[in-house]
Amino acid sequence: MKDFHLPHISTGDIFRKAIADGTDLGKKVKEIIDNGNLVPDEVTDQIVDQRLEQEDVKKADGFILDGYPRNPAQAKALSKFLNSINKKIDAVIYLDASEETVTKRMINRNTGRADDDPNVIPHRIEVAKAQTMPLVDFYQQDGSLKTIKSDSDIETVYAEVKKTISSL
Ligand code: AMP
């Protein structure tokens, strides 16, 4: 994020780069991602743990995880790993938008991603509801959840995200 000098760790970006570079990881995850399913936890957890051990992240005054954790097992793995490096989650930002909004955004962003195909989007939404939504309760209960209503335009949502991070 441009306003914070914090490493931005997006698991989706890491996977897409691996696919573009044709690495073993990319070959392993391409079909899973194109079909809108989640990459297995053991693969994803290891990628995040390795990224969190890199120098730029260690030196920074925090980091932003984007798209991770995506299910309760990943949340537990993250919590265990953060404990082991003496770090903790300051906040979990939940960008709360309707199915209609997220569908429109995926279709309109026009990045050529196979998983933004109108035939794949409904499945991604089902996966998110079944696997990721339980995290809303999980982080609500531990007090770290910050919900941002996200149906409005990108500038308004970004301003809210900025305000939330600045207040931490
Ligand atoms: P994103 O760019 O965050 O929407 O992620 C794109 C795709 O990458 C997802 O639909 C999954 O297939 C995969 N992916 C990204 N993050 C994760 C994660 N934390 N766990 C499993 N799969 C993930």
PDB file of C-alpha atoms and ligand atoms in Angstrom:
ATOM      1  CA  MET A   1       0.000   0.000   0.000  1.00  0.00           C
ATOM      2  CA  LYS A   2       1.459   3.260  -1.119  1.00  0.00           C
ATOM      3  CA  ASP A   3       0.769   5.216   2.069  1.00  0.00           C
ATOM      4  CA  PHE A   4       2.442   2.730   4.385  1.00  0.00           C
ATOM      5  CA  HIS A   5       5.956   1.504   3.955  1.00  0.00           C
ATOM      6  CA  LEU A   6       4.953  -1.994   4.860  1.00  0.00           C
ATOM      7  CA  PRO A   7       5.673  -5.119   2.824  1.00  0.00           C
ATOM      8  CA  HIS A   8       2.471  -6.173   1.066  1.00  0.00           C
ATOM      9  CA  ILE A   9       2.297  -9.960   0.986  1.00  0.00           C
ATOM     10  CA  SER A  10      -0.433 -11.187  -1.354  1.00  0.00           C
ATOM     11  CA  THR A  11      -0.604 -14.967  -1.663  1.00  0.00           C
ATOM     12  CA  GLY A  12      -2.608 -14.580  -4.896  1.00  0.00           C
ATOM     13  CA  ASP A  13       0.160 -12.359  -6.383  1.00  0.00           C
ATOM     14  CA  ILE A  14       2.842 -14.847  -5.294  1.00  0.00           C
ATOM     15  CA  PHE A  15       0.973 -17.713  -6.964  1.00  0.00           C
ATOM     16  CA  ARG A  16       0.286 -15.711 -10.152  1.00  0.00           C
ATOM     17  CA  LYS A  17       3.974 -14.785 -10.430  1.00  0.00           C
ATOM     18  CA  ALA A  18       4.971 -18.437  -9.967  1.00  0.00           C
ATOM     19  CA  ILE A  19       2.552 -19.409 -12.755  1.00  0.00           C
ATOM     20  CA  ALA A  20       3.890 -16.661 -15.061  1.00  0.00           C
ATOM     21  CA  ASP A  21       7.488 -17.748 -14.320  1.00  0.00           C
ATOM     22  CA  GLY A  22       6.642 -21.395 -14.964  1.00  0.00           C
ATOM     23  CA  THR A  23       8.141 -22.581 -11.658  1.00  0.00           C
ATOM     24  CA  ASP A  24       7.337 -25.933 -10.010  1.00  0.00           C
ATOM     25  CA  LEU A  25       5.040 -24.080  -7.620  1.00  0.00           C
ATOM     26  CA  GLY A  26       3.296 -22.410 -10.566  1.00  0.00           C
ATOM     27  CA  LYS A  27       2.761 -25.742 -12.310  1.00  0.00           C
ATOM     28  CA  LYS A  28       1.382 -27.235  -9.120  1.00  0.00           C
ATOM     29  CA  VAL A  29      -1.173 -24.473  -8.461  1.00  0.00           C
ATOM     30  CA  LYS A  30      -2.282 -23.276 -11.916  1.00  0.00           C
ATOM     31  CA  GLU A  31      -5.233 -25.583 -12.419  1.00  0.00           C
ATOM     32  CA  ILE A  32      -6.427 -25.208  -8.834  1.00  0.00           C
ATOM     33  CA  ILE A  33      -6.422 -21.412  -9.115  1.00  0.00           C
ATOM     34  CA  ASP A  34      -7.949 -21.304 -12.604  1.00  0.00           C
ATOM     35  CA  ASN A  35     -10.826 -23.421 -11.291  1.00  0.00           C
ATOM     36  CA  GLY A  36     -11.406 -21.118  -8.329  1.00  0.00           C
ATOM     37  CA  ASN A  37     -10.364 -23.563  -5.603  1.00  0.00           C
ATOM     38  CA  LEU A  38      -7.999 -22.963  -2.713  1.00  0.00           C
ATOM     39  CA  VAL A  39      -4.381 -24.085  -2.943  1.00  0.00           C
ATOM     40  CA  PRO A  40      -3.686 -26.741  -0.250  1.00  0.00           C
ATOM     41  CA  ASP A  41      -2.886 -25.297   3.163  1.00  0.00           C
ATOM     42  CA  GLU A  42       0.530 -26.931   3.494  1.00  0.00           C
ATOM     43  CA  VAL A  43       1.688 -25.218   0.275  1.00  0.00           C
ATOM     44  CA  THR A  44       0.193 -21.834   1.179  1.00  0.00           C
ATOM     45  CA  ASP A  45       1.315 -21.802   4.817  1.00  0.00           C
ATOM     46  CA  GLN A  46       4.880 -22.603   3.837  1.00  0.00           C
ATOM     47  CA  ILE A  47       4.980 -19.796   1.273  1.00  0.00           C
ATOM     48  CA  VAL A  48       3.769 -17.257   3.791  1.00  0.00           C
ATOM     49  CA  ASP A  49       6.137 -18.473   6.532  1.00  0.00           C
ATOM     50  CA  GLN A  50       9.105 -18.247   4.154  1.00  0.00           C
ATOM     51  CA  ARG A  51       8.112 -14.753   3.038  1.00  0.00           C
ATOM     52  CA  LEU A  52       7.767 -13.599   6.653  1.00  0.00           C
ATOM     53  CA  GLU A  53      11.344 -14.722   7.322  1.00  0.00           C
ATOM     54  CA  GLN A  54      12.838 -12.550   4.573  1.00  0.00           C
ATOM     55  CA  GLU A  55      14.982  -9.583   5.582  1.00  0.00           C
ATOM     56  CA  ASP A  56      12.750  -6.787   4.269  1.00  0.00           C
ATOM     57  CA  VAL A  57       9.827  -8.127   6.295  1.00  0.00           C
ATOM     58  CA  LYS A  58      11.916  -8.679   9.425  1.00  0.00           C
ATOM     59  CA  LYS A  59      13.272  -5.119   9.258  1.00  0.00           C
ATOM     60  CA  ALA A  60       9.912  -3.480   8.544  1.00  0.00           C
ATOM     61  CA  ASP A  61       7.622  -1.999  11.117  1.00  0.00           C
ATOM     62  CA  GLY A  62       4.963  -4.592  10.291  1.00  0.00           C
ATOM     63  CA  PHE A  63       3.482  -6.121   7.146  1.00  0.00           C
ATOM     64  CA  ILE A  64       0.176  -6.513   5.348  1.00  0.00           C
ATOM     65  CA  LEU A  65      -1.091  -9.995   4.555  1.00  0.00           C
ATOM     66  CA  ASP A  66      -3.551  -9.888   1.663  1.00  0.00           C
ATOM     67  CA  GLY A  67      -5.685 -12.950   0.930  1.00  0.00           C
ATOM     68  CA  TYR A  68      -4.225 -14.999   3.778  1.00  0.00           C
ATOM     69  CA  PRO A  69      -5.434 -16.672   5.949  1.00  0.00           C
ATOM     70  CA  ARG A  70      -8.357 -17.971   3.896  1.00  0.00           C
ATOM     71  CA  ASN A  71      -9.716 -20.690   6.214  1.00  0.00           C
ATOM     72  CA  PRO A  72      -9.584 -21.607   9.921  1.00  0.00           C
ATOM     73  CA  ALA A  73      -6.683 -24.062   9.511  1.00  0.00           C
ATOM     74  CA  GLN A  74      -4.560 -21.312   7.907  1.00  0.00           C
ATOM     75  CA  ALA A  75      -5.543 -18.916  10.692  1.00  0.00           C
ATOM     76  CA  LYS A  76      -4.275 -21.422  13.264  1.00  0.00           C
ATOM     77  CA  ALA A  77      -1.060 -22.013  11.308  1.00  0.00           C
ATOM     78  CA  LEU A  78      -0.501 -18.252  11.070  1.00  0.00           C
ATOM     79  CA  SER A  79      -1.072 -17.729  14.748  1.00  0.00           C
ATOM     80  CA  LYS A  80       1.386 -20.511  15.611  1.00  0.00           C
ATOM     81  CA  PHE A  81       4.022 -19.141  13.240  1.00  0.00           C
ATOM     82  CA  LEU A  82       3.630 -15.550  14.497  1.00  0.00           C
ATOM     83  CA  ASN A  83       4.003 -16.800  18.065  1.00  0.00           C
ATOM     84  CA  SER A  84       7.225 -18.522  17.133  1.00  0.00           C
ATOM     85  CA  ILE A  85       8.701 -15.254  15.795  1.00  0.00           C
ATOM     86  CA  ASN A  86       7.266 -13.150  18.621  1.00  0.00           C
ATOM     87  CA  LYS A  87       4.821 -11.229  16.493  1.00  0.00           C
ATOM     88  CA  LYS A  88       1.093 -10.784  16.643  1.00  0.00           C
ATOM     89  CA  ILE A  89      -1.827  -9.681  14.524  1.00  0.00           C
ATOM     90  CA  ASP A  90      -2.715  -6.016  15.133  1.00  0.00           C
ATOM     91  CA  ALA A  91      -5.910  -6.103  13.095  1.00  0.00           C
ATOM     92  CA  VAL A  92      -7.853  -8.120  10.587  1.00  0.00           C
ATOM     93  CA  ILE A  93      -9.554  -5.954   7.974  1.00  0.00           C
ATOM     94  CA  TYR A  94     -12.750  -7.408   6.559  1.00  0.00           C
ATOM     95  CA  LEU A  95     -13.793  -5.696   3.333  1.00  0.00           C
ATOM     96  CA  ASP A  96     -17.493  -6.411   3.451  1.00  0.00           C
ATOM     97  CA  ALA A  97     -19.078  -6.148  -0.006  1.00  0.00           C
ATOM     98  CA  SER A  98     -22.160  -7.769  -1.528  1.00  0.00           C
ATOM     99  CA  GLU A  99     -21.936 -10.674  -3.932  1.00  0.00           C
ATOM    100  CA  GLU A 100     -23.199  -8.334  -6.631  1.00  0.00           C
ATOM    101  CA  THR A 101     -20.374  -5.856  -5.993  1.00  0.00           C
ATOM    102  CA  VAL A 102     -17.604  -8.451  -5.961  1.00  0.00           C
ATOM    103  CA  THR A 103     -18.965 -10.122  -9.093  1.00  0.00           C
ATOM    104  CA  LYS A 104     -19.040  -6.791 -10.957  1.00  0.00           C
ATOM    105  CA  ARG A 105     -15.507  -5.937  -9.801  1.00  0.00           C
ATOM    106  CA  MET A 106     -14.095  -9.263 -10.941  1.00  0.00           C
ATOM    107  CA  ILE A 107     -15.770  -9.011 -14.336  1.00  0.00           C
ATOM    108  CA  ASN A 108     -14.855  -5.360 -14.883  1.00  0.00           C
ATOM    109  CA  ARG A 109     -11.210  -5.466 -13.848  1.00  0.00           C
ATOM    110  CA  ASN A 110     -10.427  -7.238 -17.112  1.00  0.00           C
ATOM    111  CA  THR A 111      -7.058  -8.676 -16.130  1.00  0.00           C
ATOM    112  CA  GLY A 112      -7.524 -11.792 -18.237  1.00  0.00           C
ATOM    113  CA  ARG A 113      -7.438 -14.008 -15.145  1.00  0.00           C
ATOM    114  CA  ALA A 114      -9.023 -17.400 -15.807  1.00  0.00           C
ATOM    115  CA  ASP A 115     -10.585 -17.309 -12.335  1.00  0.00           C
ATOM    116  CA  ASP A 116     -12.405 -14.050 -13.149  1.00  0.00           C
ATOM    117  CA  ASP A 117     -14.374 -15.884 -15.849  1.00  0.00           C
ATOM    118  CA  PRO A 118     -18.127 -15.467 -15.235  1.00  0.00           C
ATOM    119  CA  ASN A 119     -18.378 -19.276 -15.155  1.00  0.00           C
ATOM    120  CA  VAL A 120     -15.842 -19.551 -12.308  1.00  0.00           C
ATOM    121  CA  ILE A 121     -16.876 -16.560 -10.168  1.00  0.00           C
ATOM    122  CA  PRO A 122     -19.947 -18.218  -8.555  1.00  0.00           C
ATOM    123  CA  HIS A 123     -17.752 -21.121  -7.409  1.00  0.00           C
ATOM    124  CA  ARG A 124     -15.172 -18.729  -5.926  1.00  0.00           C
ATOM    125  CA  ILE A 125     -17.965 -17.019  -4.011  1.00  0.00           C
ATOM    126  CA  GLU A 126     -19.168 -20.397  -2.677  1.00  0.00           C
ATOM    127  CA  VAL A 127     -15.609 -21.289  -1.613  1.00  0.00           C
ATOM    128  CA  ALA A 128     -15.280 -17.939   0.152  1.00  0.00           C
ATOM    129  CA  LYS A 129     -18.597 -18.397   1.959  1.00  0.00           C
ATOM    130  CA  ALA A 130     -17.858 -21.946   3.059  1.00  0.00           C
ATOM    131  CA  GLN A 131     -14.166 -21.643   3.913  1.00  0.00           C
ATOM    132  CA  THR A 132     -13.279 -17.995   4.515  1.00  0.00           C
ATOM    133  CA  MET A 133     -16.403 -16.524   6.107  1.00  0.00           C
ATOM    134  CA  PRO A 134     -15.944 -18.539   9.351  1.00  0.00           C
ATOM    135  CA  LEU A 135     -12.870 -16.358   9.928  1.00  0.00           C
ATOM    136  CA  VAL A 136     -15.101 -13.334  10.408  1.00  0.00           C
ATOM    137  CA  ASP A 137     -16.493 -14.902  13.582  1.00  0.00           C
ATOM    138  CA  PHE A 138     -13.116 -16.217  14.625  1.00  0.00           C
ATOM    139  CA  TYR A 139     -11.442 -12.785  14.491  1.00  0.00           C
ATOM    140  CA  GLN A 140     -14.531 -11.014  15.820  1.00  0.00           C
ATOM    141  CA  GLN A 141     -14.275 -13.147  18.917  1.00  0.00           C
ATOM    142  CA  ASP A 142     -10.602 -12.457  19.495  1.00  0.00           C
ATOM    143  CA  GLY A 143     -11.264  -8.724  19.078  1.00  0.00           C
ATOM    144  CA  SER A 144      -9.058  -8.079  16.055  1.00  0.00           C
ATOM    145  CA  LEU A 145     -11.759  -7.709  13.376  1.00  0.00           C
ATOM    146  CA  LYS A 146     -12.276  -4.315  11.713  1.00  0.00           C
ATOM    147  CA  THR A 147     -15.171  -4.349   9.267  1.00  0.00           C
ATOM    148  CA  ILE A 148     -15.197  -1.864   6.405  1.00  0.00           C
ATOM    149  CA  LYS A 149     -18.338  -1.554   4.319  1.00  0.00           C
ATOM    150  CA  SER A 150     -16.948  -1.915   0.829  1.00  0.00           C
ATOM    151  CA  ASP A 151     -19.746  -1.504  -1.696  1.00  0.00           C
ATOM    152  CA  SER A 152     -18.816   2.096  -2.478  1.00  0.00           C
ATOM    153  CA  ASP A 153     -16.105   3.294  -4.850  1.00  0.00           C
ATOM    154  CA  ILE A 154     -12.487   2.280  -4.470  1.00  0.00           C
ATOM    155  CA  GLU A 155     -11.279   5.712  -3.219  1.00  0.00           C
ATOM    156  CA  THR A 156     -13.807   5.730  -0.367  1.00  0.00           C
ATOM    157  CA  VAL A 157     -12.947   2.176   0.653  1.00  0.00           C
ATOM    158  CA  TYR A 158      -9.223   2.902   0.443  1.00  0.00           C
ATOM    159  CA  ALA A 159      -9.627   6.003   2.636  1.00  0.00           C
ATOM    160  CA  GLU A 160     -11.346   3.835   5.277  1.00  0.00           C
ATOM    161  CA  VAL A 161      -8.597   1.204   5.098  1.00  0.00           C
ATOM    162  CA  LYS A 162      -5.986   3.925   5.497  1.00  0.00           C
ATOM    163  CA  LYS A 163      -7.800   5.373   8.502  1.00  0.00           C
ATOM    164  CA  THR A 164      -8.064   1.935  10.094  1.00  0.00           C
ATOM    165  CA  ILE A 165      -4.377   1.119   9.642  1.00  0.00           C
ATOM    166  CA  SER A 166      -3.301   4.574  10.817  1.00  0.00           C
ATOM    167  CA  SER A 167      -5.273   4.112  14.029  1.00  0.00           C
ATOM    168  CA  LEU A 168      -3.413   0.932  15.034  1.00  0.00           C
TER     169      LEU A 168
HETATM  170  P1  AMP B   1      -6.543 -13.693  -4.726  1.00  0.00           P
HETATM  171  O1  AMP B   1      -5.655 -12.918  -5.661  1.00  0.00           O
HETATM  172  O2  AMP B   1      -6.257 -13.417  -3.289  1.00  0.00           O
HETATM  173  O3  AMP B   1      -8.001 -13.568  -5.082  1.00  0.00           O
HETATM  174  O4  AMP B   1      -6.195 -15.239  -4.938  1.00  0.00           O
HETATM  175  C1  AMP B   1      -6.366 -15.867  -6.201  1.00  0.00           C
HETATM  176  C2  AMP B   1      -6.383 -17.382  -6.020  1.00  0.00           C
HETATM  177  O5  AMP B   1      -5.125 -17.822  -5.461  1.00  0.00           O
HETATM  178  C3  AMP B   1      -7.430 -17.913  -5.051  1.00  0.00           C
HETATM  179  O6  AMP B   1      -8.702 -18.079  -5.669  1.00  0.00           O
HETATM  180  C4  AMP B   1      -6.814 -19.252  -4.664  1.00  0.00           C
HETATM  181  O7  AMP B   1      -6.930 -20.202  -5.705  1.00  0.00           O
HETATM  182  C5  AMP B   1      -5.337 -18.878  -4.541  1.00  0.00           C
HETATM  183  N1  AMP B   1      -5.053 -18.378  -3.174  1.00  0.00           N
HETATM  184  C6  AMP B   1      -4.711 -17.103  -2.807  1.00  0.00           C
HETATM  185  N2  AMP B   1      -4.531 -17.015  -1.483  1.00  0.00           N
HETATM  186  C7  AMP B   1      -4.787 -18.262  -0.990  1.00  0.00           C
HETATM  187  C8  AMP B   1      -4.814 -18.815   0.305  1.00  0.00           C
HETATM  188  N3  AMP B   1      -4.553 -18.074   1.393  1.00  0.00           N
HETATM  189  N4  AMP B   1      -5.111 -20.142   0.426  1.00  0.00           N
HETATM  190  C9  AMP B   1      -5.371 -20.903  -0.645  1.00  0.00           C
HETATM  191  N5  AMP B   1      -5.398 -20.448  -1.904  1.00  0.00           N
HETATM  192  C10 AMP B   1      -5.103 -19.134  -2.083  1.00  0.00           C
END
